[in-house]
Short mmCIF file of C-alpha atoms in Angstrom, two decimals:
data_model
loop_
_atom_site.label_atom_id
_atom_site.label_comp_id
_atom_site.label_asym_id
_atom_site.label_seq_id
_atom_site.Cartn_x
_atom_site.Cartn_y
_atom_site.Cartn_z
CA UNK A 147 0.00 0.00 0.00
CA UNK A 148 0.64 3.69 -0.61
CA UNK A 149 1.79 5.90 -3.10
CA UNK A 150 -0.65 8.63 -1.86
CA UNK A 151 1.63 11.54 -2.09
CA UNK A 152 4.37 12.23 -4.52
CA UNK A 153 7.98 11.17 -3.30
CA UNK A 154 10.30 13.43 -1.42
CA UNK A 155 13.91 14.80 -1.89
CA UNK A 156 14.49 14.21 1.62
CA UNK A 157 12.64 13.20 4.18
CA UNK A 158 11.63 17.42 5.24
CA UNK A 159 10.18 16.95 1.55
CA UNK A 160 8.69 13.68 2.07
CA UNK A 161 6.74 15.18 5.46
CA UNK A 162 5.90 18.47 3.56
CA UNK A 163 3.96 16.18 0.78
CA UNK A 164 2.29 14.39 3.54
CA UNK A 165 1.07 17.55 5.20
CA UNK A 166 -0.34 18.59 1.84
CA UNK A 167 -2.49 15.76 1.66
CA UNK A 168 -3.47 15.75 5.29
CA UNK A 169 -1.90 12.92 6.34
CA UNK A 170 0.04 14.83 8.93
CA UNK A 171 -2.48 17.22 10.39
CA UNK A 172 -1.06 17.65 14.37
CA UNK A 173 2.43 19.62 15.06
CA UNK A 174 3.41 16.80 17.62
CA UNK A 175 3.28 13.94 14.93
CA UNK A 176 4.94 16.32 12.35
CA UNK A 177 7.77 17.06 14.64
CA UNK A 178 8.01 13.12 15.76
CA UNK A 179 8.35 12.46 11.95
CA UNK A 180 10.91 15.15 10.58
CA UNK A 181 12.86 14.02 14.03
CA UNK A 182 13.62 10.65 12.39
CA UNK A 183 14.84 9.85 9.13
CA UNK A 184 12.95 7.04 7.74
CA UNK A 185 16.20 6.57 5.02
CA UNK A 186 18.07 5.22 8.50
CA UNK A 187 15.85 2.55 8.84
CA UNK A 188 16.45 1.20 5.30
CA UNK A 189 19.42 -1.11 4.48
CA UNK A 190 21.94 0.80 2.68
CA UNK A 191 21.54 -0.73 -1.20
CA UNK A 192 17.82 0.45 -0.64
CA UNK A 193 17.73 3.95 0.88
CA UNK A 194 16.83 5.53 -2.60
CA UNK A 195 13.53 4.35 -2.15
CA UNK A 196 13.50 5.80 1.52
CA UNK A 197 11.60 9.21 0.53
CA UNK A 198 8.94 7.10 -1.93
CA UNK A 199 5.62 6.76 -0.24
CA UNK A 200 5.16 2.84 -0.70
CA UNK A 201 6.29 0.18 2.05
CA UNK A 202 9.11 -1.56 1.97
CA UNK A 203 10.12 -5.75 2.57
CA UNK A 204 13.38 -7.16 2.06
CA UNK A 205 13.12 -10.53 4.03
CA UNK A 206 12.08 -10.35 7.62
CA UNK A 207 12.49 -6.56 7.53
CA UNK A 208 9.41 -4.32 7.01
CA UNK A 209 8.72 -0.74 6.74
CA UNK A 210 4.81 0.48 5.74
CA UNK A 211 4.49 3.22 3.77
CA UNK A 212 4.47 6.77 4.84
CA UNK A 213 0.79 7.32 4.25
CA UNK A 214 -0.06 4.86 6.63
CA UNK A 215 2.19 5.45 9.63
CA UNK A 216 0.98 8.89 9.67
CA UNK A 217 -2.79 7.81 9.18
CA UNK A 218 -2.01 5.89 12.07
CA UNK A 219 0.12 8.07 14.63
CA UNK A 220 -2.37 10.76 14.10
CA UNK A 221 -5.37 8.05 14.64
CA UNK A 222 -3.59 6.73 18.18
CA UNK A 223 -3.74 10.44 19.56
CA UNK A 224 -1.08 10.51 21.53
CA UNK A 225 0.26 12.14 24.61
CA UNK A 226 2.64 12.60 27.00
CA UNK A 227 3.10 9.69 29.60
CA UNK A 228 0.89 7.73 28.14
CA UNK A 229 1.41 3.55 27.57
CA UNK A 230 1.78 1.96 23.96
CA UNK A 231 2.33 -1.48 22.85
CA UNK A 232 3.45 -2.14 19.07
CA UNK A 233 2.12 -5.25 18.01
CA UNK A 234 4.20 -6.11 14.92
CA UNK A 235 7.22 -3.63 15.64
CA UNK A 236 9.58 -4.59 13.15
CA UNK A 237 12.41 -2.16 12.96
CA UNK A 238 11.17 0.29 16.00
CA UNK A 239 10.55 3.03 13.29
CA UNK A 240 7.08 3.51 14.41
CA UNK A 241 7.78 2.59 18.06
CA UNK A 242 10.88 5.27 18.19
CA UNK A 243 8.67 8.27 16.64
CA UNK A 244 6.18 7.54 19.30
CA UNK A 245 8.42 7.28 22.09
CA UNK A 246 9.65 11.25 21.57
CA UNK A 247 5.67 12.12 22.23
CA UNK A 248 5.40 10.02 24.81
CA UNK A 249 7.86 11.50 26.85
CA UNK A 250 10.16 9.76 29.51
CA UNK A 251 7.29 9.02 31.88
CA UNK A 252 5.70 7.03 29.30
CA UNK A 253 5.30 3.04 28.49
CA UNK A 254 6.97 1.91 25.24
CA UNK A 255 6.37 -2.06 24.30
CA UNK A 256 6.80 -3.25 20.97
CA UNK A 257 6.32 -7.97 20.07
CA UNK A 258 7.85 -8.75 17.02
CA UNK A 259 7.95 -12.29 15.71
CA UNK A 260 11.29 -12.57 14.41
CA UNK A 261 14.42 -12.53 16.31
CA UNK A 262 16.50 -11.14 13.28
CA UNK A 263 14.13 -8.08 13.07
CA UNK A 264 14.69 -7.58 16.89
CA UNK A 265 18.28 -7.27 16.76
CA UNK A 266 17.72 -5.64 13.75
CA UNK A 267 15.82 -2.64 16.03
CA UNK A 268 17.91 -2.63 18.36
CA UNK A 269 20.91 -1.31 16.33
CA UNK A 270 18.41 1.29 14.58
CA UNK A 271 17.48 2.66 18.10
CA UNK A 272 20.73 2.26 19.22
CA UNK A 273 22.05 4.42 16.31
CA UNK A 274 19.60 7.11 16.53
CA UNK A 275 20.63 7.55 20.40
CA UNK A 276 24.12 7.92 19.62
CA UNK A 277 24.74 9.66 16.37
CA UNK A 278 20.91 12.30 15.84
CA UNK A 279 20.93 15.32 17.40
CA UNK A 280 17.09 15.28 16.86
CA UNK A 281 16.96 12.86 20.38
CA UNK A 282 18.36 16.21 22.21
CA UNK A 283 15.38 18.06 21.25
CA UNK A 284 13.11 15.91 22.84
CA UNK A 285 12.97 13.52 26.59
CA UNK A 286 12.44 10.02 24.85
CA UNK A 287 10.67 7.05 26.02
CA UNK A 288 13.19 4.47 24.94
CA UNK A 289 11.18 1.33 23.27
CA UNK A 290 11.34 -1.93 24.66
CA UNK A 291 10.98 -4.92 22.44
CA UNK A 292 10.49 -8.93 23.04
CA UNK A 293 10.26 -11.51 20.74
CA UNK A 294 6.68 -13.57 20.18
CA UNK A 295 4.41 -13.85 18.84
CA UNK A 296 1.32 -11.06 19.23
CA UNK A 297 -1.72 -13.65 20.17
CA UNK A 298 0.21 -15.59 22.76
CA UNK A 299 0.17 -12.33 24.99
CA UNK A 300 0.55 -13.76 28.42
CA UNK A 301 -3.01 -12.89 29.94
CA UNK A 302 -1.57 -11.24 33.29
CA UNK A 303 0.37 -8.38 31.26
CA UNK A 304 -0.62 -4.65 31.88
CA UNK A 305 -3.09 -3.01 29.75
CA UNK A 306 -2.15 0.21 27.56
CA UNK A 307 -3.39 3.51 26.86
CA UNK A 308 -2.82 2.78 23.08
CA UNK A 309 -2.14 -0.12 21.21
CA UNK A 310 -1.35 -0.21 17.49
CA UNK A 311 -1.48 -3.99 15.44
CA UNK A 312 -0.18 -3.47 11.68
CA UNK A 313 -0.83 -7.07 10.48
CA UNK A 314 -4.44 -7.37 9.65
CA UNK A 315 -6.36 -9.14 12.73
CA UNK A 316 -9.18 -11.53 12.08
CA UNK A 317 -12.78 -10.77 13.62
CA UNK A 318 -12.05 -13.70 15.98
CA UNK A 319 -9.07 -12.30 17.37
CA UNK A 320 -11.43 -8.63 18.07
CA UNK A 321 -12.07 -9.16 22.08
CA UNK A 322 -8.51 -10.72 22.20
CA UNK A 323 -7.06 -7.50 21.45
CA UNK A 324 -9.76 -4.99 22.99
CA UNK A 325 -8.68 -7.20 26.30
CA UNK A 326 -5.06 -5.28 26.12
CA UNK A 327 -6.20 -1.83 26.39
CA UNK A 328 -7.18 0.13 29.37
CA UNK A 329 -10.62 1.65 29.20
CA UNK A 330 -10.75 4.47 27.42
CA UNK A 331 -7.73 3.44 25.31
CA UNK A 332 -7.93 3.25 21.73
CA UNK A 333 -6.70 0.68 19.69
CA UNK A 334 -5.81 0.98 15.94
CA UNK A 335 -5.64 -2.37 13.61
CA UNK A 336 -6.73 -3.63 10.60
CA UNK A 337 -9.64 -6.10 11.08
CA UNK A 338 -10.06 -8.58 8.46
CA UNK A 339 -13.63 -10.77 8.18
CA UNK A 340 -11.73 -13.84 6.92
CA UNK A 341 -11.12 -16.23 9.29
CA UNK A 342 -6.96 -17.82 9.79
CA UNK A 343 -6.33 -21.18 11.04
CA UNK A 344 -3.41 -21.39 9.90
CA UNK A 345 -1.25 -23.37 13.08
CA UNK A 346 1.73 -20.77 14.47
CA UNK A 347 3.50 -23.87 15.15
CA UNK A 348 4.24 -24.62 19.42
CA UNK A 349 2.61 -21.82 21.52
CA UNK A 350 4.64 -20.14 23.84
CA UNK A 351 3.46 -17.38 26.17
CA UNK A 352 4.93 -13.70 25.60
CA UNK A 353 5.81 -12.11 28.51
CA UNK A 354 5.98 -8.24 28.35
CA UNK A 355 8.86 -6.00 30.24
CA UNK A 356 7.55 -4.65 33.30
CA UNK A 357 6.56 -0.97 34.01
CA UNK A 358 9.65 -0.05 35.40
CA UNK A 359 9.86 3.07 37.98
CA UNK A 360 12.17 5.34 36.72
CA UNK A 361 15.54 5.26 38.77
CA UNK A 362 16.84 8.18 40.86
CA UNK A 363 20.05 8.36 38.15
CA UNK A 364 17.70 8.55 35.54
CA UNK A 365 15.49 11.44 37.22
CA UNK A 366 18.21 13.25 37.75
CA UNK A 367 19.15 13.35 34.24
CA UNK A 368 16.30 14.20 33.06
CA UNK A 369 15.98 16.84 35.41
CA UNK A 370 19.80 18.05 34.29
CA UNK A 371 18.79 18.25 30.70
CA UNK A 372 15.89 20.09 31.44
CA UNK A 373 17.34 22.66 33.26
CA UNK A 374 19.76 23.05 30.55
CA UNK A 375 17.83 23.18 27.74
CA UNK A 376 15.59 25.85 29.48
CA UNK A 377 18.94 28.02 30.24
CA UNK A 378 19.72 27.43 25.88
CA UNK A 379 16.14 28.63 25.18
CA UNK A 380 16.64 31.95 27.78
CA UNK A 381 20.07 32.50 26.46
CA UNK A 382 18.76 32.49 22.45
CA UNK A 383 16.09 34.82 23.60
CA UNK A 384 18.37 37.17 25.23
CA UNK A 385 20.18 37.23 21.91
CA UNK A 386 17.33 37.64 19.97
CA UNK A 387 16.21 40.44 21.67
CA UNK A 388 19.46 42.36 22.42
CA UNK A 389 19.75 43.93 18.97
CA UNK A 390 17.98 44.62 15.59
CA UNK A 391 16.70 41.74 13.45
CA UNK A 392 18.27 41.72 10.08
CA UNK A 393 15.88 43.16 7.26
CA UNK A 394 14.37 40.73 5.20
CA UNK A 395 16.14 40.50 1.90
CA UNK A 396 14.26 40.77 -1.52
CA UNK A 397 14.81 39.85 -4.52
CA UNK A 398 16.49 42.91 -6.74
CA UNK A 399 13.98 43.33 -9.28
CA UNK A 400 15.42 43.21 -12.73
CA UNK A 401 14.48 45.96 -15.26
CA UNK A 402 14.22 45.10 -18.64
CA UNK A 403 15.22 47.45 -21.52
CA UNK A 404 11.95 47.69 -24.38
CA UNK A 405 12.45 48.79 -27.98
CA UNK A 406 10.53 51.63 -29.04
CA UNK A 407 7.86 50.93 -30.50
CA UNK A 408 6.73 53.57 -33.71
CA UNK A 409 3.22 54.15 -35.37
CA UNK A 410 3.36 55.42 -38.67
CA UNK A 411 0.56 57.40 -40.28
CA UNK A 412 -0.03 57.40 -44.23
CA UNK A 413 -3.18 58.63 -45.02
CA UNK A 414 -5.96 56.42 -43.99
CA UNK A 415 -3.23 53.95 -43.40
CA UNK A 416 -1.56 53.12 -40.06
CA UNK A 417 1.37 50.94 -39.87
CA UNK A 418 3.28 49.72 -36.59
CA UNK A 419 6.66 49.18 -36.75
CA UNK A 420 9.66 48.48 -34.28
CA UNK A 421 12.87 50.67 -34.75
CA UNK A 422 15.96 49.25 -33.61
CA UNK A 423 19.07 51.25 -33.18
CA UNK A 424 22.67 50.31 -33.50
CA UNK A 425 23.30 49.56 -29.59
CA UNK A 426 20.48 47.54 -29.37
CA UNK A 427 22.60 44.22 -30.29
CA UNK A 428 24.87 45.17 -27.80
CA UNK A 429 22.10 45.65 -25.59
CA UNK A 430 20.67 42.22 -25.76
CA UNK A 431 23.50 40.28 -25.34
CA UNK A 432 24.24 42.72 -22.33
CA UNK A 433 21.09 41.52 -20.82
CA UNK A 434 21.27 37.86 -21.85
CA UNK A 435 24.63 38.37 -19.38
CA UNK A 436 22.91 39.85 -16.72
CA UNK A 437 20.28 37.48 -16.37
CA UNK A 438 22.59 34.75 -16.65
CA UNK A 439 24.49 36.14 -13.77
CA UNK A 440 20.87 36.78 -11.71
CA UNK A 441 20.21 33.07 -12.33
CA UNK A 442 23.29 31.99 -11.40
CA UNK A 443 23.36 33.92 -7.41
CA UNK A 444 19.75 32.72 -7.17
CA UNK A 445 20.77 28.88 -8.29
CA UNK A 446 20.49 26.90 -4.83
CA UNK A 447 23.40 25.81 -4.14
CA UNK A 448 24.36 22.13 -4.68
CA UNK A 449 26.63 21.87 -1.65
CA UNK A 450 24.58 20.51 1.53
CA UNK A 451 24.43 23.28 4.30
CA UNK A 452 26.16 23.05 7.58
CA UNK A 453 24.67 20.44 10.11
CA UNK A 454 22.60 22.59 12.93
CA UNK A 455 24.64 23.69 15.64
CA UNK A 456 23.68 20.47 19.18
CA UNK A 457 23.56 23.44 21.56
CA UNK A 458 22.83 20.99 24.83
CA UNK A 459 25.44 18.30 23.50
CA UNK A 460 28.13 21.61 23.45
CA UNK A 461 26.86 22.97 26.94
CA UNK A 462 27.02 19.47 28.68
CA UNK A 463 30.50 18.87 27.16
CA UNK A 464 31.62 22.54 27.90
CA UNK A 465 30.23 21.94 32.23
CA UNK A 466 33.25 21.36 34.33
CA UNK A 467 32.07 17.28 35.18
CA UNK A 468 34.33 14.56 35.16
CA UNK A 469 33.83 13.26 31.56
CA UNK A 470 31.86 9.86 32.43
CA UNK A 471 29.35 12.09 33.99
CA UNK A 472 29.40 14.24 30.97
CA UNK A 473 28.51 11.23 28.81
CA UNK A 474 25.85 9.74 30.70
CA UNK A 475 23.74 13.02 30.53
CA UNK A 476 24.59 12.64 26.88
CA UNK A 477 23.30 8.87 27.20
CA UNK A 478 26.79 7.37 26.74
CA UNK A 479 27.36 9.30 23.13
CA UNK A 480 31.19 9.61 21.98
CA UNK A 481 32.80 12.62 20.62
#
């Protein structure tokens, strides 16, 4: 499925397109989804497809399309320190651009069949910690995923605020997964009217990860980088508002030269005619020139621009900590 909107640049592009057709519609699931490249997700000999809006399969590994992760982020309404379970998670993608909404006091479970996929998230997630400076702009709610499969739930787990199934679930399986949610909750799957009895092979219970309380450590650090990125966002408005904004810039408007145009009269008879004098050859190819050059400083330039400028990653490594504690407030990420 897909192919709703046209495909992207970039993945900014790829978002904008998606906002035009009103996929996106909420600033918290737009900002979740420019946060996150969806090209990182993608095995390397595939990411020109990354920006396309279609899904993608290369064995185990599965990404929806576009269209439909933002149909359904926008359908799970989510907020802050709320609980989600992922049934299906595949590569964390969806699980990873929930978890910045949810917030660190959230509940972020994804079951996924396959082992291979599992480890597969894990290095995704794992990268995205480490090496985007989009995780700095938000307190995450780091995913946790198991291995199972979805219907073998074991029936003591925890029910969720929100739970998400992307495989299609047959009307039999309905209550099962209604049972999983808290009340009030919503629950977003695709509910197919054929029945499956197709045998999943030797059933084996899933057991989810517990609701963890948060650690004192990890309060603390999110407290920390809190406080800090509240003194960044005082400091830029301090240095907005200590001196004159630069004046928008426009465009020079380019005047062109006209020949004269010349009516002559002969009796009853009118004829137009255009006179052209000797410097008008020079003229032309003086303006041909010019616009050539206007074309030329307005031509975007091919050269990518400088990365943004990880003002909390600077101001943590710029405190006077012993470096281990610098790096754990960065979540272990090297120089």
């Amino acid at each position: 499925m897909g192919g709703a909107v046209s495909a992207g640049e970039d993945n900014d592009e790829l978002i904008d397109n998606l906002k035009e057709a009103q996929y996106i519609r909420s600033e918290l699931v737009e900002q979740a989804f420019r946060a996150i490249d969806r090209a990182d997700y993608y095995l390397e000999e595939f990411k020109d497809n990354a920006y396309k809006d279609l899904a993608w399969k290369h064995g185990n590994i599965h990404l929806s399309a576009p269209c439909i992760y933002s149909e359904v982020m926008e359908a799970l309404d989510l907020q802050p320190g709320l609980s989600f379970l992922n049934l299906g998670s595949g590569t964390g993608y969806l699980s990873s651009m929930v978890g910045l909404i949810l917030g660190p006091f959230g509940v972020n479970h994804g079951v996924e069949l396959h082992s291979d996929v599992i480890e597969y998230a894990k290095q995704k997630l794992d990268f995205f910690i480490k090496t985007s400076d989009s995780f700095d702009k938000f307190e995450f709610c780091e995913p946790s995923f198991v291995t199972g499969n979805c219907l073998e739930i074991s029936p003591d787990c925890t029910q969720y605020d929100r739970v998400y199934c992307g495989a299609g679930v047959q009307k039999e399986h309905e209550d099962y997964m209604k049972n999983l949610l808290k009340v009030g909750g919503i629950l977003v799957m695709p509910l197919e009217e054929k029945p499956n009895h197709a045998d999943s092979g030797k059933s084996r219970l899933v057991h989810l990860p517990p609701v963890a309380v948060r650690s004192l450590q990890d309060l603390a650090r999110i407290a920390i980088r809190g406080t800090i990125k509240k003194i960044i966002h005082q400091e830029a408005l301090s240095r907005a508002g200590g001196g004159l904004k630069d004046p928008p810039r426009f465009k020079r408007r380019r005047l062109r030269r006209r020949r004269m145009e010349t009516i002559v009269f002969l009796d009853k008879e009118v004829f137009a005619s255009r006179l052209s004098s000797p410097s008008d050859d020079n003229n032309n190819s003086e303006e041909m020139e010019e616009e050539r050059r206007e074309e030329e400083e307005t031509k975007p330039s091919e050269l990518k621009p400088d990365p943004p400028i990880n003002f909390l990653r600077e101001k943590v490594l710029s405190l006077p900590l012993p470096d281990p504690l610098k790096y754990y407030l960065l979540y272990y990420r090297e120089k």
